[in-house]
mmCIF file of C-alpha atoms and ligand atoms in Angstrom:
data_model
loop_
_atom_site.group_PDB
_atom_site.id
_atom_site.type_symbol
_atom_site.label_atom_id
_atom_site.label_comp_id
_atom_site.label_asym_id
_atom_site.label_seq_id
_atom_site.Cartn_x
_atom_site.Cartn_y
_atom_site.Cartn_z
ATOM 1 C CA MET A 293 -0.193 -12.573 37.553
ATOM 2 C CA ASP A 294 1.404 -15.887 36.533
ATOM 3 C CA GLN A 295 4.675 -16.293 34.628
ATOM 4 C CA ALA A 296 3.062 -16.767 31.191
ATOM 5 C CA GLU A 297 0.868 -13.675 31.579
ATOM 6 C CA ARG A 298 3.875 -11.628 32.706
ATOM 7 C CA LEU A 299 5.867 -12.692 29.632
ATOM 8 C CA LEU A 300 3.026 -11.817 27.261
ATOM 9 C CA ARG A 301 1.982 -8.589 28.972
ATOM 10 C CA PRO A 302 4.950 -7.447 31.064
ATOM 11 C CA LEU A 303 3.366 -4.046 31.786
ATOM 12 C CA ALA A 304 -0.085 -5.290 32.816
ATOM 13 C CA GLY A 305 -1.677 -3.082 35.468
ATOM 14 C CA GLN A 306 0.860 -0.278 35.000
ATOM 15 C CA VAL A 307 0.224 3.250 33.763
ATOM 16 C CA ALA A 308 2.409 4.983 31.162
ATOM 17 C CA LEU A 309 2.610 8.535 29.871
ATOM 18 C CA VAL A 310 4.181 9.053 26.440
ATOM 19 C CA THR A 311 4.907 12.649 25.465
ATOM 20 C CA GLY A 312 4.689 13.337 21.760
ATOM 21 C CA GLY A 313 2.577 10.208 21.408
ATOM 22 C CA SER A 314 0.665 11.760 18.539
ATOM 23 C CA SER A 315 3.278 11.093 15.842
ATOM 24 C CA GLY A 316 6.245 9.026 14.690
ATOM 25 C CA ILE A 317 8.294 7.258 17.356
ATOM 26 C CA GLY A 318 5.962 8.271 20.191
ATOM 27 C CA ALA A 319 2.968 6.835 18.342
ATOM 28 C CA GLY A 320 4.812 3.537 17.924
ATOM 29 C CA VAL A 321 5.767 3.507 21.605
ATOM 30 C CA VAL A 322 2.139 4.147 22.612
ATOM 31 C CA GLN A 323 0.880 1.106 20.694
ATOM 32 C CA ALA A 324 3.653 -1.165 21.977
ATOM 33 C CA LEU A 325 3.173 -0.177 25.634
ATOM 34 C CA ALA A 326 -0.555 -0.758 25.282
ATOM 35 C CA ALA A 327 0.043 -4.164 23.687
ATOM 36 C CA ALA A 328 2.316 -4.976 26.636
ATOM 37 C CA GLY A 329 -0.619 -4.326 28.956
ATOM 38 C CA ALA A 330 -0.124 -0.739 30.146
ATOM 39 C CA ALA A 331 -2.822 1.908 30.348
ATOM 40 C CA VAL A 332 -1.423 4.722 28.206
ATOM 41 C CA ALA A 333 -1.786 8.495 28.264
ATOM 42 C CA VAL A 334 -1.038 9.829 24.778
ATOM 43 C CA ASN A 335 0.314 13.364 24.949
ATOM 44 C CA TYR A 336 0.033 15.753 22.012
ATOM 45 C CA ALA A 337 0.941 19.384 21.397
ATOM 46 C CA SER A 338 -0.830 20.268 18.130
ATOM 47 C CA HIS A 339 -2.162 16.964 16.735
ATOM 48 C CA ARG A 340 -5.076 16.313 19.067
ATOM 49 C CA GLU A 341 -6.974 14.188 16.511
ATOM 50 C CA ALA A 342 -4.039 11.800 16.077
ATOM 51 C CA ALA A 343 -3.677 11.334 19.843
ATOM 52 C CA GLU A 344 -7.418 10.786 20.273
ATOM 53 C CA GLU A 345 -7.448 8.287 17.408
ATOM 54 C CA ALA A 346 -4.557 6.349 18.987
ATOM 55 C CA ALA A 347 -6.416 6.251 22.310
ATOM 56 C CA ARG A 348 -9.610 5.079 20.551
ATOM 57 C CA ARG A 349 -7.692 2.262 18.807
ATOM 58 C CA ILE A 350 -6.313 1.021 22.104
ATOM 59 C CA GLU A 351 -9.700 1.131 23.809
ATOM 60 C CA ALA A 352 -11.309 -0.678 20.859
ATOM 61 C CA ALA A 353 -8.742 -3.451 21.301
ATOM 62 C CA GLY A 354 -9.722 -3.785 24.975
ATOM 63 C CA GLY A 355 -7.001 -1.586 26.477
ATOM 64 C CA ARG A 356 -7.130 1.671 28.418
ATOM 65 C CA ALA A 357 -5.935 4.993 27.004
ATOM 66 C CA ILE A 358 -6.556 8.734 27.006
ATOM 67 C CA ALA A 359 -5.265 11.660 24.971
ATOM 68 C CA VAL A 360 -3.751 14.518 26.999
ATOM 69 C CA GLY A 361 -2.749 17.853 25.531
ATOM 70 C CA ALA A 362 0.214 19.779 26.941
ATOM 71 C CA ASP A 363 3.149 21.830 25.747
ATOM 72 C CA VAL A 364 6.016 20.053 27.499
ATOM 73 C CA ALA A 365 7.969 23.312 27.704
ATOM 74 C CA GLU A 366 5.296 24.805 30.003
ATOM 75 C CA GLU A 367 5.705 23.977 33.682
ATOM 76 C CA ALA A 368 2.054 24.379 34.674
ATOM 77 C CA ALA A 369 0.846 22.398 31.651
ATOM 78 C CA VAL A 370 3.169 19.489 32.434
ATOM 79 C CA ASP A 371 2.136 19.349 36.084
ATOM 80 C CA ALA A 372 -1.529 19.509 35.067
ATOM 81 C CA MET A 373 -0.982 16.701 32.544
ATOM 82 C CA VAL A 374 0.512 14.369 35.151
ATOM 83 C CA ALA A 375 -2.309 15.253 37.555
ATOM 84 C CA GLN A 376 -4.843 14.451 34.825
ATOM 85 C CA VAL A 377 -3.238 11.070 34.107
ATOM 86 C CA THR A 378 -3.173 10.216 37.807
ATOM 87 C CA GLU A 379 -6.768 11.254 38.249
ATOM 88 C CA ARG A 380 -7.865 9.074 35.336
ATOM 89 C CA PHE A 381 -5.768 5.947 35.992
ATOM 90 C CA GLY A 382 -4.957 6.261 39.713
ATOM 91 C CA ARG A 383 -1.172 6.238 39.387
ATOM 92 C CA LEU A 384 1.821 6.609 37.055
ATOM 93 C CA ASP A 385 4.513 3.939 36.620
ATOM 94 C CA ILE A 386 6.258 4.772 33.350
ATOM 95 C CA LEU A 387 7.220 8.041 31.647
ATOM 96 C CA VAL A 388 8.510 8.074 28.088
ATOM 97 C CA ALA A 389 9.757 11.647 27.603
ATOM 98 C CA ASN A 390 9.776 11.647 23.825
ATOM 99 C CA SER A 391 8.556 15.022 22.534
ATOM 100 C CA GLY A 392 11.096 16.738 20.345
ATOM 101 C CA LEU A 393 11.606 18.935 17.334
ATOM 102 C CA GLN A 394 14.240 20.462 15.101
ATOM 103 C CA ARG A 395 14.855 24.063 13.983
ATOM 104 C CA ASP A 396 17.860 23.673 11.715
ATOM 105 C CA ALA A 397 20.223 26.441 10.611
ATOM 106 C CA ALA A 398 23.899 27.054 9.994
ATOM 107 C CA PHE A 399 25.401 28.243 13.266
ATOM 108 C CA ARG A 400 26.096 31.798 12.033
ATOM 109 C CA ASP A 401 22.466 32.127 10.902
ATOM 110 C CA MET A 402 20.788 30.438 13.859
ATOM 111 C CA SER A 403 18.368 32.790 15.602
ATOM 112 C CA LEU A 404 18.126 32.933 19.361
ATOM 113 C CA ALA A 405 14.454 31.997 18.950
ATOM 114 C CA ASP A 406 15.392 28.786 17.119
ATOM 115 C CA TRP A 407 18.061 27.953 19.706
ATOM 116 C CA ARG A 408 15.631 28.542 22.568
ATOM 117 C CA LYS A 409 12.715 26.680 21.002
ATOM 118 C CA VAL A 410 14.724 23.475 20.606
ATOM 119 C CA ILE A 411 16.287 23.658 24.067
ATOM 120 C CA ASP A 412 12.906 24.525 25.626
ATOM 121 C CA VAL A 413 11.038 21.578 24.098
ATOM 122 C CA ASN A 414 13.757 18.924 23.851
ATOM 123 C CA LEU A 415 15.700 19.528 27.068
ATOM 124 C CA THR A 416 13.658 21.694 29.446
ATOM 125 C CA GLY A 417 10.564 19.735 28.388
ATOM 126 C CA GLN A 418 12.228 16.491 29.464
ATOM 127 C CA PHE A 419 13.348 18.099 32.740
ATOM 128 C CA LEU A 420 9.783 19.190 33.520
ATOM 129 C CA CYS A 421 8.249 15.830 32.589
ATOM 130 C CA CYS A 422 10.877 13.838 34.512
ATOM 131 C CA ARG A 423 10.408 16.027 37.588
ATOM 132 C CA ALA A 424 6.627 15.720 37.520
ATOM 133 C CA ALA A 425 6.825 11.931 37.055
ATOM 134 C CA LEU A 426 9.411 11.588 39.819
ATOM 135 C CA ARG A 427 7.230 13.530 42.269
ATOM 136 C CA ARG A 428 4.320 11.235 41.426
ATOM 137 C CA PHE A 429 6.409 8.049 41.824
ATOM 138 C CA LEU A 430 7.499 9.204 45.273
ATOM 139 C CA ALA A 431 4.017 10.278 46.363
ATOM 140 C CA GLN A 432 2.067 7.181 45.413
ATOM 141 C CA GLU A 433 1.696 3.797 47.029
ATOM 142 C CA GLU A 434 4.423 1.328 46.060
ATOM 143 C CA ARG A 435 3.164 -1.673 44.071
ATOM 144 C CA PRO A 436 5.876 -4.364 44.007
ATOM 145 C CA ASP A 437 3.262 -6.749 42.609
ATOM 146 C CA LEU A 438 3.254 -4.618 39.409
ATOM 147 C CA SER A 439 6.983 -3.943 39.052
ATOM 148 C CA ARG A 440 10.201 -4.355 41.029
ATOM 149 C CA ALA A 441 11.000 -0.684 40.369
ATOM 150 C CA ARG A 442 9.088 2.140 41.994
ATOM 151 C CA GLY A 443 9.006 3.974 38.668
ATOM 152 C CA LYS A 444 10.643 3.974 35.257
ATOM 153 C CA ILE A 445 11.675 6.921 33.107
ATOM 154 C CA ILE A 446 12.805 6.637 29.493
ATOM 155 C CA CYS A 447 14.235 9.749 27.862
ATOM 156 C CA MET A 448 14.197 9.883 24.063
ATOM 157 C CA SER A 449 17.661 11.011 23.122
ATOM 158 C CA SER A 450 19.387 10.543 19.752
ATOM 159 C CA VAL A 451 22.630 9.313 18.245
ATOM 160 C CA HIS A 452 23.353 13.053 18.309
ATOM 161 C CA GLU A 453 23.978 12.832 22.033
ATOM 162 C CA VAL A 454 27.415 11.686 20.823
ATOM 163 C CA ILE A 455 27.632 12.437 17.074
ATOM 164 C CA PRO A 456 28.260 16.120 16.328
ATOM 165 C CA TRP A 457 25.807 17.505 13.734
ATOM 166 C CA ALA A 458 26.710 20.583 11.725
ATOM 167 C CA GLY A 459 23.701 22.755 10.977
ATOM 168 C CA HIS A 460 21.864 21.310 13.986
ATOM 169 C CA ALA A 461 23.844 22.673 16.961
ATOM 170 C CA ASN A 462 20.692 23.411 18.972
ATOM 171 C CA TYR A 463 19.388 19.857 18.478
ATOM 172 C CA ALA A 464 22.724 18.150 19.242
ATOM 173 C CA ALA A 465 23.160 20.344 22.343
ATOM 174 C CA SER A 466 19.686 19.366 23.543
ATOM 175 C CA LYS A 467 20.448 15.660 23.136
ATOM 176 C CA GLY A 468 23.875 15.903 24.759
ATOM 177 C CA GLY A 469 22.118 17.675 27.617
ATOM 178 C CA ILE A 470 19.536 14.902 27.907
ATOM 179 C CA MET A 471 22.314 12.346 28.266
ATOM 180 C CA LEU A 472 23.842 13.947 31.368
ATOM 181 C CA MET A 473 20.503 14.995 32.813
ATOM 182 C CA MET A 474 19.381 11.362 32.518
ATOM 183 C CA LYS A 475 22.557 9.997 34.134
ATOM 184 C CA SER A 476 22.532 12.563 36.950
ATOM 185 C CA LEU A 477 18.899 11.837 37.711
ATOM 186 C CA ALA A 478 19.504 8.074 37.544
ATOM 187 C CA GLN A 479 22.328 8.409 40.057
ATOM 188 C CA GLU A 480 20.148 10.511 42.361
ATOM 189 C CA VAL A 481 17.086 8.268 42.433
ATOM 190 C CA ALA A 482 18.504 4.744 42.113
ATOM 191 C CA PRO A 483 18.398 4.323 45.933
ATOM 192 C CA GLN A 484 14.642 4.868 45.692
ATOM 193 C CA ARG A 485 14.479 2.087 43.084
ATOM 194 C CA ILE A 486 13.520 4.446 40.286
ATOM 195 C CA ARG A 487 15.194 3.558 37.003
ATOM 196 C CA VAL A 488 16.094 6.230 34.469
ATOM 197 C CA ASN A 489 17.437 5.370 31.019
ATOM 198 C CA ALA A 490 17.538 6.797 27.514
ATOM 199 C CA ILE A 491 17.074 5.472 24.023
ATOM 200 C CA ALA A 492 19.241 6.913 21.273
ATOM 201 C CA PRO A 493 17.525 6.271 17.946
ATOM 202 C CA GLY A 494 19.469 6.450 14.718
ATOM 203 C CA ALA A 495 17.564 7.353 11.551
ATOM 204 C CA ILE A 496 13.923 6.380 12.063
ATOM 205 C CA ARG A 497 11.296 6.886 9.358
ATOM 206 C CA THR A 498 9.057 9.650 10.824
ATOM 207 C CA PRO A 499 7.859 13.132 9.830
ATOM 208 C CA ILE A 500 10.771 14.819 11.681
ATOM 209 C CA ASN A 501 13.308 13.700 9.035
ATOM 210 C CA ARG A 502 11.090 13.187 5.998
ATOM 211 C CA GLU A 503 13.516 14.860 3.591
ATOM 212 C CA ALA A 504 16.224 12.357 4.627
ATOM 213 C CA TRP A 505 14.287 9.295 3.353
ATOM 214 C CA GLU A 506 11.513 10.617 1.105
ATOM 215 C CA THR A 507 13.299 10.292 -2.226
ATOM 216 C CA LYS A 508 15.357 7.323 -3.467
ATOM 217 C CA GLU A 509 18.490 9.484 -3.687
ATOM 218 C CA ALA A 510 18.050 10.844 -0.151
ATOM 219 C CA GLU A 511 17.520 7.332 1.207
ATOM 220 C CA ARG A 512 20.600 6.032 -0.647
ATOM 221 C CA ARG A 513 22.739 8.738 0.975
ATOM 222 C CA LEU A 514 21.217 8.053 4.376
ATOM 223 C CA LEU A 515 21.947 4.317 4.058
ATOM 224 C CA GLU A 516 25.660 5.111 3.687
ATOM 225 C CA LEU A 517 25.507 6.045 7.378
ATOM 226 C CA ILE A 518 23.742 2.829 8.467
ATOM 227 C CA PRO A 519 25.852 -0.358 8.430
ATOM 228 C CA TYR A 520 22.800 -2.574 8.982
ATOM 229 C CA GLY A 521 21.413 -1.416 5.643
ATOM 230 C CA ARG A 522 17.925 -0.207 6.408
ATOM 231 C CA VAL A 523 16.212 2.869 7.787
ATOM 232 C CA GLY A 524 14.710 2.267 11.235
ATOM 233 C CA GLU A 525 10.988 2.146 11.938
ATOM 234 C CA PRO A 526 9.132 3.408 15.049
ATOM 235 C CA GLU A 527 8.571 -0.247 16.035
ATOM 236 C CA ASP A 528 12.342 -0.692 16.463
ATOM 237 C CA ILE A 529 12.323 2.008 19.137
ATOM 238 C CA ALA A 530 9.030 0.864 20.633
ATOM 239 C CA ALA A 531 10.423 -2.621 21.328
ATOM 240 C CA ALA A 532 13.359 -1.083 23.193
ATOM 241 C CA ALA A 533 10.984 1.120 25.203
ATOM 242 C CA VAL A 534 8.897 -1.878 26.300
ATOM 243 C CA TRP A 535 12.047 -3.665 27.444
ATOM 244 C CA LEU A 536 13.359 -0.642 29.360
ATOM 245 C CA ALA A 537 9.943 -0.172 30.993
ATOM 246 C CA SER A 538 9.653 -3.812 32.060
ATOM 247 C CA ASP A 539 11.261 -5.834 34.824
ATOM 248 C CA ALA A 540 13.305 -7.648 32.142
ATOM 249 C CA SER A 541 15.660 -4.647 32.417
ATOM 250 C CA ASP A 542 15.357 -4.297 36.201
ATOM 251 C CA TYR A 543 19.135 -4.052 36.738
ATOM 252 C CA VAL A 544 19.562 -1.382 34.024
ATOM 253 C CA THR A 545 19.698 2.261 35.017
ATOM 254 C CA GLY A 546 21.603 5.328 33.862
ATOM 255 C CA THR A 547 22.340 3.943 30.438
ATOM 256 C CA THR A 548 21.622 4.988 26.881
ATOM 257 C CA LEU A 549 20.485 2.172 24.627
ATOM 258 C CA PHE A 550 21.529 2.924 21.044
ATOM 259 C CA VAL A 551 19.000 1.615 18.535
ATOM 260 C CA ASP A 552 20.622 2.793 15.339
ATOM 261 C CA GLY A 553 21.477 -0.025 12.930
ATOM 262 C CA GLY A 554 25.139 0.639 13.717
ATOM 263 C CA MET A 555 25.179 4.362 12.919
ATOM 264 C CA THR A 556 27.396 5.025 15.949
ATOM 265 C CA LEU A 557 29.892 2.441 14.630
ATOM 266 C CA TYR A 558 31.070 5.301 12.368
ATOM 267 C CA PRO A 559 30.887 3.324 9.088
ATOM 268 C CA GLY A 560 33.067 5.908 7.317
ATOM 269 C CA PHE A 561 35.996 4.271 9.119
ATOM 270 C CA ALA A 562 35.205 0.750 7.834
ATOM 271 C CA ASP A 563 37.558 1.029 4.839
ATOM 272 C CA ASN A 564 39.137 4.415 5.417
ATOM 273 C CA GLY A 565 41.228 6.044 8.094
HETATM 274 P P1 NAP B 1372 7.729 13.588 15.038
HETATM 275 O O1 NAP B 1372 7.038 12.527 14.263
HETATM 276 O O2 NAP B 1372 7.893 14.937 14.451
HETATM 277 O O3 NAP B 1372 7.033 13.690 16.471
HETATM 278 C C1 NAP B 1372 7.372 14.676 17.389
HETATM 279 C C2 NAP B 1372 6.381 14.649 18.529
HETATM 280 O O4 NAP B 1372 6.745 15.656 19.480
HETATM 281 C C3 NAP B 1372 4.954 14.945 18.089
HETATM 282 O O5 NAP B 1372 4.077 14.042 18.712
HETATM 283 C C4 NAP B 1372 4.721 16.356 18.605
HETATM 284 O O6 NAP B 1372 3.368 16.613 18.991
HETATM 285 C C5 NAP B 1372 5.594 16.363 19.836
HETATM 286 N N1 NAP B 1372 5.913 17.720 20.254
HETATM 287 C C6 NAP B 1372 6.571 18.693 19.579
HETATM 288 N N2 NAP B 1372 6.619 19.828 20.301
HETATM 289 C C7 NAP B 1372 5.975 19.570 21.471
HETATM 290 C C8 NAP B 1372 5.684 20.320 22.619
HETATM 291 N N3 NAP B 1372 6.074 21.602 22.741
HETATM 292 N N4 NAP B 1372 4.994 19.714 23.619
HETATM 293 C C9 NAP B 1372 4.576 18.440 23.526
HETATM 294 N N5 NAP B 1372 4.840 17.680 22.461
HETATM 295 C C10 NAP B 1372 5.529 18.237 21.434
HETATM 296 O O7 NAP B 1372 9.229 13.121 15.386
HETATM 297 P P2 NAP B 1372 9.848 11.736 15.882
HETATM 298 O O8 NAP B 1372 10.858 11.340 14.899
HETATM 299 O O9 NAP B 1372 8.788 10.781 16.242
HETATM 300 O O10 NAP B 1372 10.617 12.242 17.180
HETATM 301 C C11 NAP B 1372 10.315 11.793 18.485
HETATM 302 C C12 NAP B 1372 11.574 11.898 19.330
HETATM 303 O O11 NAP B 1372 12.578 11.029 18.804
HETATM 304 C C13 NAP B 1372 12.193 13.296 19.363
HETATM 305 O O12 NAP B 1372 12.686 13.573 20.665
HETATM 306 C C14 NAP B 1372 13.352 13.172 18.389
HETATM 307 O O13 NAP B 1372 14.394 14.080 18.680
HETATM 308 C C15 NAP B 1372 13.780 11.738 18.648
HETATM 309 N N6 NAP B 1372 14.581 11.150 17.561
HETATM 310 C C16 NAP B 1372 14.046 10.924 16.337
HETATM 311 C C17 NAP B 1372 14.849 10.351 15.356
HETATM 312 C C18 NAP B 1372 14.339 10.027 13.978
HETATM 313 O O14 NAP B 1372 15.138 9.625 13.133
HETATM 314 N N7 NAP B 1372 13.053 10.152 13.690
HETATM 315 C C19 NAP B 1372 16.188 10.059 15.619
HETATM 316 C C20 NAP B 1372 16.697 10.329 16.873
HETATM 317 C C21 NAP B 1372 15.891 10.870 17.842
HETATM 318 P P3 NAP B 1372 2.275 17.206 17.936
HETATM 319 O O15 NAP B 1372 2.526 16.499 16.638
HETATM 320 O O16 NAP B 1372 0.968 16.858 18.576
HETATM 321 O O17 NAP B 1372 2.508 18.682 17.860
#
């Protein structure tokens, strides 16, 4: 691959798995990785049609993609998913562990089921996917012609890995957990040239937070938290994912990249405090 081709399609020849690729941020990441040249496995839990449609779009544009169903909280399903991706594309180079959900409640009213569901999908799900990807990276032939790193993992975190969030203790705990899981894993596998990073999105326009941007009044209140003055789009996160997956970020590991329009600049302190 010459220099120009590498700049245009930095992930050419590589294989990516995006969990929760059937909606929102994951769907944006899927399209961007494919445009950057990767073959992409689009994971879904319930929205099979959306994942299959995304894969069809990529194939119609000349790329390679498949839809793969799996509940990321289920160990056997995750291992089977990675085996399926490897069988189809021959290897795995990039994992974007993105699946996530919310079950919001005031702390005193939060059920154990709601606590467990969020931790199971958001945190244990990322553990299972990272472990399965890591085992694959270590088992397969190294391809330095494709990438300087032996494998790349991107964990989808949130600004709530650092910003406390009343009424969402399960979600904030899951994201705080992702942060230290990511860093501990990055420390462990850096000597094997496997890079592990996270992206912390701010408020991104997707179904998960529809009530926060759906009406003009809700969006106005949300914008008070965003110094840059706009709600984020999945493409904002997708661009960061392509960079973290590519050799352009080859010396970056164990870090969280905040893509939040300044939300973690705590704008309430700009003229107060
Ligand atoms: P979304 O549109 O609701 O998408 C969530 C995705 O997760 C869907 O593809 C869904 O699959 C998948 N999923 C849910 N449970 C799953 C399970 N058990 N196994 C496998 N996949 C499962 O939400 P989003 O905003 O794109 O969120 C994506 C990630 O970004 C999440 O980790 C979220 O915490 C994080 N994030 C979002 C924002 C934001 O403002 N939107 C901000 C910070 C962080 P199906 O639809 O097929 O069931």
